[in-house]
Structure formats: C-alpha cells, structure tokens
Coordinates of C-alpha atoms in Angstrom, one line a residue:
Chain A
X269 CA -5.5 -1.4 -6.6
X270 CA -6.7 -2.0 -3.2
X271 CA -8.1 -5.4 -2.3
X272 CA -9.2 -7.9 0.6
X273 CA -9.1 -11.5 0.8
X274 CA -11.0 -13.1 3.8
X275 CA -10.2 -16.4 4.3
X276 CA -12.9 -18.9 5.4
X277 CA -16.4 -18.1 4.1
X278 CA -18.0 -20.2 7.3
X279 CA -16.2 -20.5 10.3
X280 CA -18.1 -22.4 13.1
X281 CA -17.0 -22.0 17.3
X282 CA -18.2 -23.1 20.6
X283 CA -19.8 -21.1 23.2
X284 CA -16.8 -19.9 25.0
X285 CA -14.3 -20.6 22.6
X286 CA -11.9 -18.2 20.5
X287 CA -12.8 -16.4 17.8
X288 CA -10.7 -16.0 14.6
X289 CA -11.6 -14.5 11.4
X290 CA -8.8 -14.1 8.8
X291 CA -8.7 -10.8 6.6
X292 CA -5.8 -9.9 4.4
X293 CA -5.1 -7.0 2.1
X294 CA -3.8 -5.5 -0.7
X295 CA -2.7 -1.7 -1.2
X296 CA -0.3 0.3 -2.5
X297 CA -0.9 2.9 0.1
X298 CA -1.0 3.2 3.9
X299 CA -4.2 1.5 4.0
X300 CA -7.0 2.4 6.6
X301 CA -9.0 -1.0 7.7
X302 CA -13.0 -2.1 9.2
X303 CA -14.2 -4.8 10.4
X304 CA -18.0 -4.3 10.0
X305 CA -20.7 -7.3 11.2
X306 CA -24.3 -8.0 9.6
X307 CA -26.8 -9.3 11.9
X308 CA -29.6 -11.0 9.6
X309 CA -31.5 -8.8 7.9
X310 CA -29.7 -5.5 9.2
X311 CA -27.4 -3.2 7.9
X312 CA -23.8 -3.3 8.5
X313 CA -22.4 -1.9 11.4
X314 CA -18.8 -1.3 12.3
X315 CA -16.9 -3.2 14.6
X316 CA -13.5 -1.2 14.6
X317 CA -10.9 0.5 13.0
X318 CA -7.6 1.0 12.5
X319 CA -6.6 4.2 10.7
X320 CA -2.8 5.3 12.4
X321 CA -1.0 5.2 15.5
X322 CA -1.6 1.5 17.6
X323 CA -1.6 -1.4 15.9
X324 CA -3.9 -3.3 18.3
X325 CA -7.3 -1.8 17.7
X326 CA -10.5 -2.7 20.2
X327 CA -14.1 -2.3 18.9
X328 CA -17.3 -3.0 20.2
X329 CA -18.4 -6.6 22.1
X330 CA -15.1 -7.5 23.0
X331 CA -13.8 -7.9 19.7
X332 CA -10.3 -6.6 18.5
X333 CA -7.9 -6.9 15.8
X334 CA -3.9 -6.2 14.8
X335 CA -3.1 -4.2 11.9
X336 CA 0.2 -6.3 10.7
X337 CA 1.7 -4.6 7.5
X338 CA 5.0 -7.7 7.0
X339 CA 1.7 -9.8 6.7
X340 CA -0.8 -7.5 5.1
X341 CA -3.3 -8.8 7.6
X342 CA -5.8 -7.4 9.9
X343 CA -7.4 -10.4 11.6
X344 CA -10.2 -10.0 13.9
X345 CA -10.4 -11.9 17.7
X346 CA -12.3 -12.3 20.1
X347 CA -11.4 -14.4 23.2
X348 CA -14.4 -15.9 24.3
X349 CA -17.3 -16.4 21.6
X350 CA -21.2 -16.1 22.7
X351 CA -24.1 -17.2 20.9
X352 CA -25.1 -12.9 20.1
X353 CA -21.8 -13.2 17.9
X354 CA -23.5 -15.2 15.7
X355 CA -23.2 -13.1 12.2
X356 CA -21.7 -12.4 9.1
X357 CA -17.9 -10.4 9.6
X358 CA -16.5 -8.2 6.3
X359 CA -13.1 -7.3 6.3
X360 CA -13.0 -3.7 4.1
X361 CA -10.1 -1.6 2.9
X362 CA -9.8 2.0 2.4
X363 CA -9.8 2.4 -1.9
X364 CA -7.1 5.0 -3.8
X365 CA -7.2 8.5 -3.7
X366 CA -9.5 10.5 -1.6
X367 CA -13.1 9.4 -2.1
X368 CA -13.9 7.2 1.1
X369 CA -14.3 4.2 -1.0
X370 CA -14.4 1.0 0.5
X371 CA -13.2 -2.4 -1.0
X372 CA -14.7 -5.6 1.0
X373 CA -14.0 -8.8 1.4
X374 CA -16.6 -11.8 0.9
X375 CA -17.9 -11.9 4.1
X376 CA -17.4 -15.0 6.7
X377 CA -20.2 -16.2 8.5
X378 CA -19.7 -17.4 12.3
X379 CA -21.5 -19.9 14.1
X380 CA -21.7 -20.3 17.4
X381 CA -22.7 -23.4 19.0
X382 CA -23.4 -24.6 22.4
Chain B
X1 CA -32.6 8.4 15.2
X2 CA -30.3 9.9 13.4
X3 CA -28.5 7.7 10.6
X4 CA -29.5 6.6 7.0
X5 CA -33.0 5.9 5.6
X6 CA -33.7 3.5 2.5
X7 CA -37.4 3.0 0.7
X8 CA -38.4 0.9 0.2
X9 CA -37.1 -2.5 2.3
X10 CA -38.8 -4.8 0.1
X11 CA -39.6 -4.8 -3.4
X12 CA -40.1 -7.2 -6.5
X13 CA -40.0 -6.6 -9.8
X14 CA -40.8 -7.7 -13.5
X15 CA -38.1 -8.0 -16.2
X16 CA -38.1 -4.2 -17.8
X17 CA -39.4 -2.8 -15.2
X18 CA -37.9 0.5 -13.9
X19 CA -37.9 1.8 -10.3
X20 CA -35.7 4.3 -7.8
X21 CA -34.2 3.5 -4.6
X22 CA -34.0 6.4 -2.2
X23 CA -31.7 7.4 0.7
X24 CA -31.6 10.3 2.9
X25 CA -29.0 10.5 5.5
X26 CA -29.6 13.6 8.5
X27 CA -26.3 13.6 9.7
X28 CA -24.6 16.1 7.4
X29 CA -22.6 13.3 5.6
X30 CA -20.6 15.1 2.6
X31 CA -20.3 11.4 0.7
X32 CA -22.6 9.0 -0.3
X33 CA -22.8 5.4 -1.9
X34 CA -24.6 2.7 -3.3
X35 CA -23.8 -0.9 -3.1
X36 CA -25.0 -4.0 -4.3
X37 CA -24.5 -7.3 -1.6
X38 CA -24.7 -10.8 -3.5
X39 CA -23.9 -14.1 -1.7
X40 CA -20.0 -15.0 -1.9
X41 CA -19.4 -11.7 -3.1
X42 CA -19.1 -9.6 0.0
X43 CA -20.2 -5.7 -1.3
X44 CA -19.8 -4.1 -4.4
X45 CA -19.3 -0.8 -5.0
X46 CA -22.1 1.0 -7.7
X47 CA -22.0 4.4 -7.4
X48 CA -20.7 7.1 -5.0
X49 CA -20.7 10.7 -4.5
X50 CA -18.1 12.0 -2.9
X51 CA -19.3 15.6 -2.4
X52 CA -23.3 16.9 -3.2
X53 CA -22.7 17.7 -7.0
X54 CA -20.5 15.0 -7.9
X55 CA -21.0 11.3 -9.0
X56 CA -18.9 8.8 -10.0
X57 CA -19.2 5.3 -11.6
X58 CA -18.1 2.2 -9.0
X59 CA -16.8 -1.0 -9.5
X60 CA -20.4 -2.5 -10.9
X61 CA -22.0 0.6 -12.3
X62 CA -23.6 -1.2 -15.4
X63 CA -27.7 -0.6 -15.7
X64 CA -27.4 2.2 -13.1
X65 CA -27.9 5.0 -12.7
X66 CA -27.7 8.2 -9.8
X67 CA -29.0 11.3 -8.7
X68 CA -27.3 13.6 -5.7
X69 CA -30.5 15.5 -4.7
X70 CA -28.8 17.6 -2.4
X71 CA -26.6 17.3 0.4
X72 CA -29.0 14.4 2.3
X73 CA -30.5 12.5 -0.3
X74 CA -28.6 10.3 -3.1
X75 CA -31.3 8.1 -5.1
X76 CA -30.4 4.8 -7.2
X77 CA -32.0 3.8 -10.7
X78 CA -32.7 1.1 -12.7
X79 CA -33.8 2.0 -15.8
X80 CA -34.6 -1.6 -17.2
X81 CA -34.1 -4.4 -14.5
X82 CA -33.0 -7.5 -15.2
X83 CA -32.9 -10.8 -13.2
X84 CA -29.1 -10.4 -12.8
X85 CA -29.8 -6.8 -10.5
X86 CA -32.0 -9.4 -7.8
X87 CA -29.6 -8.1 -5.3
X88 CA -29.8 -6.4 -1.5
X89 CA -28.9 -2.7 -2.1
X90 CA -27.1 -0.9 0.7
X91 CA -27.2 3.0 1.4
X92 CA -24.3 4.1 2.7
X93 CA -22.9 7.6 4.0
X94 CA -19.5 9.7 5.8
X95 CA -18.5 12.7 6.6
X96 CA -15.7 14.3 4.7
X97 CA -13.6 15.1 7.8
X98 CA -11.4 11.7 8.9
X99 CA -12.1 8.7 7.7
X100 CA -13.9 6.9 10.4
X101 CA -15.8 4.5 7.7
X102 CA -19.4 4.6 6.9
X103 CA -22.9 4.7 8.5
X104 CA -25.2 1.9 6.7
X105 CA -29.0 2.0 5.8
X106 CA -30.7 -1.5 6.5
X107 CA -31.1 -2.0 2.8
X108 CA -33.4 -2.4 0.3
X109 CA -33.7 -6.9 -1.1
X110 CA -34.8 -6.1 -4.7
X111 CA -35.9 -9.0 -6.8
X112 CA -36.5 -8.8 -10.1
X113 CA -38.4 -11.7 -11.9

C-alpha cells in the first residue's frame, strides 16, 4: 500500500530565506507525486507534479521539487521564501491500481517571517 | 469559472441529524471524490467514483454514504451525524485521461454538535 510521510508538521523561515519541506513515500509501484498548498480557508491547489520523464519538476511561484526513488522522497524547495508563501504544503501519492486515488501526507504549515 | 462547486460552505449540525453535501464539477471530469481534512491528519479518502455509475468505499467510509448523479454531480451523506464527522469536506474531481491530479472544491466545514 501506497503512503506518505511528511516530516515537520510546522516549519517556520525568514523572508528571503530557503524553503524546505520534507515528503517521503511508500509504493510498490512507479508512483506518480503532488505537492498541493492550502491557503486559509481555500481549497487545495496543486503546486506540481512529477508523473515520468525529469526528475526535477518546477511548479507554480517558484517552487520545485526532485523525484529521488534510492530515497523515496520528493521534497519540495524554494530558493527564496516570501511572506504569500505562507500556507499549509501536502505531499500526496498516486494510490494502487487505476482509480486516481490519492494518499496525503499530514500537511506542514510554513511561516514566513520578516 | 470552470472548476468544482460545493453547498453548502458552512453548516452546523445536531447529533442525529442527517444532511447532503453536493458537488458539481463542469469540466467533464470522469472521477470524483470525497474527503474528509482533520488537523494532523492531512486528507482522508471517503468515497470515490471513478467513472459515473460506479462508487467505491475509501479509506474512512464509515457513516457515509454516495450518490453519482450523473457525470457532474457526486453528493455526500450522512445519514446520522455524530460529533466525530465535525470535519472540513473536500470535493474533488479528474479527468480519466493522464493523471495530472485533481481539481479541488473550497470545501464544505461541517460541525456537528
């Protein structure tokens, strides 16, 4: 069975600073892998993807993230964090079989500060 | 704007109480699903549909239960709520073809006292 550990349930930056969240996975199948961010009160909207091909994967706002199967991780980056990051990140992995289920992870909340 | 469209956003109510959560999506999605966010517990799978005339039971299915309208609409039920299903309820829809991940409603917070 698929599943995803994200590690750090708050992870507080500076303006300007590097972003890391940490996401790894579990699957006993090529996996397919989001990174989806909550604004308060929204929805969840995706960040990026990585299905095949490139292993380096660049989403929306700057963000991107490496698909690394010896470490079953997906982290997400960003170089320089601004105060409209500010948000909740999910990691999610694709589930078995061919129904478009997604597994997430916990959720990490970023803060920005100053 | 095209995308997925929960009613209602806000709703409270009393211990054995029932009530339906909708969700249309007007973007030809084939699948559909519900899920349930809870602090610390990222988001759970309830129920999904992966084509209109099929359900199938998720990961927290338990007091549940769904309808597949037709191809755009996919409506949640709780029959008997409890405290326990106090939860923020996510719509969520994709198209069969690929699997370029899903397009979210903005959710429906549920309390049930």
């Amino acid at each position: 069975a698929q599943s995803v550990t994200q590690l750090g349930s708050h992870v507080s930056v500076s303006e300007g600073a590097l972003v890391l969240l940490r996401c790894n996975y579990s699957s006993s199948v090529p996996p397919y892998l989001f990174w989806y961010v909550q604004y308060p009160n929204q929805g969840l909207q995706l960040l990026l993807k990585y299905t095949t091909g490139a292993t380096l994967v660049k989403g929306i706002n700057g963000f991107e993230a490496e698909f690394k199967k010896s470490e079953t991780s997906f982290h997400l980056t960003k170089p320089s964090a601004h105060m409209s990051d500010a948000a909740e990140y999910f990691c999610a992995v694709s589930g078995s079989g061919n129904t478009g289920k997604l597994i997430f992870g916990q959720g990490t909340t970023l803060q920005v500060k100053p | 704007n095209a995308g997925v469209t929960q009613t209602p956003k806000f709703q409270v109510l009393k211990t054995g109480q029932s009530m339906t959560l909708q969700c249309a999506q007007d973007m030809n999605h084939n699948s559909m699903y519900w899920y349930r966010q809870d602090p610390g517990m990222g988001l759970r799978l309830i129920y999904y549909s992966a084509s209109e005339g099929t359900t199938d039971k998720g990961e927290v299915p338990n007091g549940y239960n769904v309808s597949r309208l037709n191809k755009r609409e996919f409506s949640l039920r709780l029959e008997s709520a409890a405290p326990s299903q106090t939860s923020v309820y996510f719509c969520a829809s994709m198209p069969r073809q690929g699997f370029n991940g899903y397009t979210f409603g903005s959710g429906t917070r549920l309390t049930v006292v």
